[in-house]
mmCIF file of C-alpha atoms in Angstrom:
data_model
loop_
_atom_site.group_PDB
_atom_site.id
_atom_site.type_symbol
_atom_site.label_atom_id
_atom_site.label_comp_id
_atom_site.label_asym_id
_atom_site.label_seq_id
_atom_site.Cartn_x
_atom_site.Cartn_y
_atom_site.Cartn_z
ATOM 1 C CA MET A 1 -145.927 -6.014 95.631
ATOM 2 C CA THR A 2 -147.929 -9.483 95.523
ATOM 3 C CA VAL A 3 -148.737 -10.857 91.994
ATOM 4 C CA LYS A 4 -152.291 -10.037 92.695
ATOM 5 C CA LYS A 5 -151.367 -6.377 92.634
ATOM 6 C CA ALA A 6 -148.964 -6.799 89.711
ATOM 7 C CA ILE A 7 -151.702 -8.343 87.854
ATOM 8 C CA LYS A 8 -154.565 -5.557 88.535
ATOM 9 C CA MET A 9 -152.380 -2.712 87.441
ATOM 10 C CA ILE A 10 -151.137 -4.929 84.296
ATOM 11 C CA ASP A 11 -155.077 -5.177 83.299
ATOM 12 C CA TRP A 12 -155.400 -1.770 83.852
ATOM 13 C CA TRP A 13 -152.871 -0.724 81.737
ATOM 14 C CA ILE A 14 -154.131 -2.859 78.898
ATOM 15 C CA ASN A 15 -157.646 -1.492 79.373
ATOM 16 C CA GLN A 16 -156.246 2.444 79.047
ATOM 17 C CA LYS A 17 -154.173 1.031 76.273
ATOM 18 C CA LYS A 18 -157.652 -0.685 74.420
ATOM 19 C CA ASP A 19 -159.936 2.437 75.381
ATOM 20 C CA ALA A 20 -156.941 5.046 74.126
ATOM 21 C CA MET A 21 -156.954 2.830 70.890
ATOM 22 C CA LYS A 22 -161.002 3.224 70.314
ATOM 23 C CA GLN A 23 -161.107 6.661 70.974
ATOM 24 C CA LEU A 24 -158.355 7.310 68.171
ATOM 25 C CA GLY A 25 -160.506 5.095 65.808
ATOM 26 C CA ILE A 26 -163.476 7.114 66.578
ATOM 27 C CA ASP A 27 -161.327 10.695 66.550
ATOM 28 C CA MET A 28 -158.964 9.665 63.365
ATOM 29 C CA LYS A 29 -161.117 8.454 60.724
ATOM 30 C CA TYR A 30 -159.557 6.830 57.827
ATOM 31 C CA HIS A 31 -159.249 8.291 54.782
ATOM 32 C CA SER A 32 -157.463 6.258 52.275
ATOM 33 C CA ASN A 33 -154.348 7.739 50.451
ATOM 34 C CA SER A 34 -153.792 10.295 53.119
ATOM 35 C CA LYS A 35 -150.852 10.745 55.449
ATOM 36 C CA SER A 36 -152.859 10.646 58.485
ATOM 37 C CA SER A 37 -154.408 7.423 58.200
ATOM 38 C CA ASP A 38 -150.868 6.201 57.808
ATOM 39 C CA ILE A 39 -149.752 7.539 61.406
ATOM 40 C CA THR A 40 -153.053 6.613 62.813
ATOM 41 C CA GLN A 41 -152.115 2.601 61.082
ATOM 42 C CA THR A 42 -148.646 3.130 62.535
ATOM 43 C CA ILE A 43 -149.931 4.166 65.994
ATOM 44 C CA PHE A 44 -152.523 1.332 66.009
ATOM 45 C CA GLU A 45 -149.437 -1.362 65.334
ATOM 46 C CA ILE A 46 -147.502 0.023 68.035
ATOM 47 C CA GLU A 47 -150.022 -0.034 70.572
ATOM 48 C CA SER A 48 -151.076 -3.480 69.478
ATOM 49 C CA THR A 49 -147.527 -4.777 69.847
ATOM 50 C CA ALA A 50 -147.694 -3.121 73.519
ATOM 51 C CA ILE A 51 -150.925 -4.449 74.511
ATOM 52 C CA SER A 52 -149.771 -7.837 72.981
ATOM 53 C CA ASN A 53 -146.618 -7.819 75.228
ATOM 54 C CA LEU A 54 -148.599 -6.977 78.182
ATOM 55 C CA GLU A 55 -150.541 -9.895 78.049
ATOM 56 C CA ARG A 56 -147.884 -12.332 77.633
ATOM 57 C CA ILE A 57 -146.144 -10.627 80.830
ATOM 58 C CA LYS A 58 -149.342 -10.993 82.587
ATOM 59 C CA ASP A 59 -149.735 -14.847 81.435
ATOM 60 C CA GLU A 60 -146.252 -15.039 82.840
ATOM 61 C CA LEU A 61 -147.171 -13.482 86.358
ATOM 62 C CA ASN A 62 -150.636 -15.172 86.339
ATOM 63 C CA PRO A 63 -149.481 -18.704 88.109
ATOM 64 C CA LYS A 64 -150.481 -22.088 87.020
ATOM 65 C CA CYS A 65 -149.992 -23.331 90.601
ATOM 66 C CA LYS A 66 -152.599 -25.475 92.207
ATOM 67 C CA HIS A 67 -151.420 -23.990 95.668
ATOM 68 C CA PRO A 68 -150.871 -27.229 97.220
ATOM 69 C CA LYS A 69 -152.003 -27.151 101.016
ATOM 70 C CA LYS A 70 -148.729 -27.728 102.568
ATOM 71 C CA MET A 71 -147.090 -24.591 100.669
ATOM 72 C CA ARG A 72 -149.944 -22.287 102.213
ATOM 73 C CA ASP A 73 -149.340 -19.810 104.928
ATOM 74 C CA LEU A 74 -150.143 -17.020 106.780
ATOM 75 C CA THR A 75 -148.346 -13.265 106.541
ATOM 76 C CA SER A 76 -148.444 -11.354 109.930
ATOM 77 C CA ASP A 77 -151.369 -9.585 109.364
ATOM 78 C CA GLY A 78 -153.708 -12.788 108.546
ATOM 79 C CA GLN A 79 -153.639 -12.880 104.856
ATOM 80 C CA ARG A 80 -153.060 -16.767 103.647
ATOM 81 C CA TYR A 81 -150.737 -16.784 100.390
ATOM 82 C CA CYS A 82 -148.923 -19.672 98.607
ATOM 83 C CA MET A 83 -145.601 -19.971 99.233
ATOM 84 C CA ASN A 84 -145.027 -21.796 95.699
ATOM 85 C CA CYS A 85 -146.184 -18.752 93.423
ATOM 86 C CA ASN A 86 -146.827 -16.287 96.226
ATOM 87 C CA THR A 87 -150.339 -15.481 95.213
ATOM 88 C CA ASP A 88 -152.818 -14.104 97.926
ATOM 89 C CA LEU A 89 -155.368 -16.770 98.341
#
């Protein structure tokens, strides 16, 4: 798996979690002093932490490489990539 594919997968996962949180906010309307709002708030906190962690992983995978010419190479099928950060160009 290339870094580019991993970043796409993480983006998809983050978007799925954000959509689920949005839908949960619509379905579970907040009522003060009810157990459902406590549960909903807990789920929101857990999912927000998961999204934050996924975004940090994505930032670590996303290279801060300038892809110097001497570090560029071709795969057997002709795809250019950077040998320094393993990103498809």
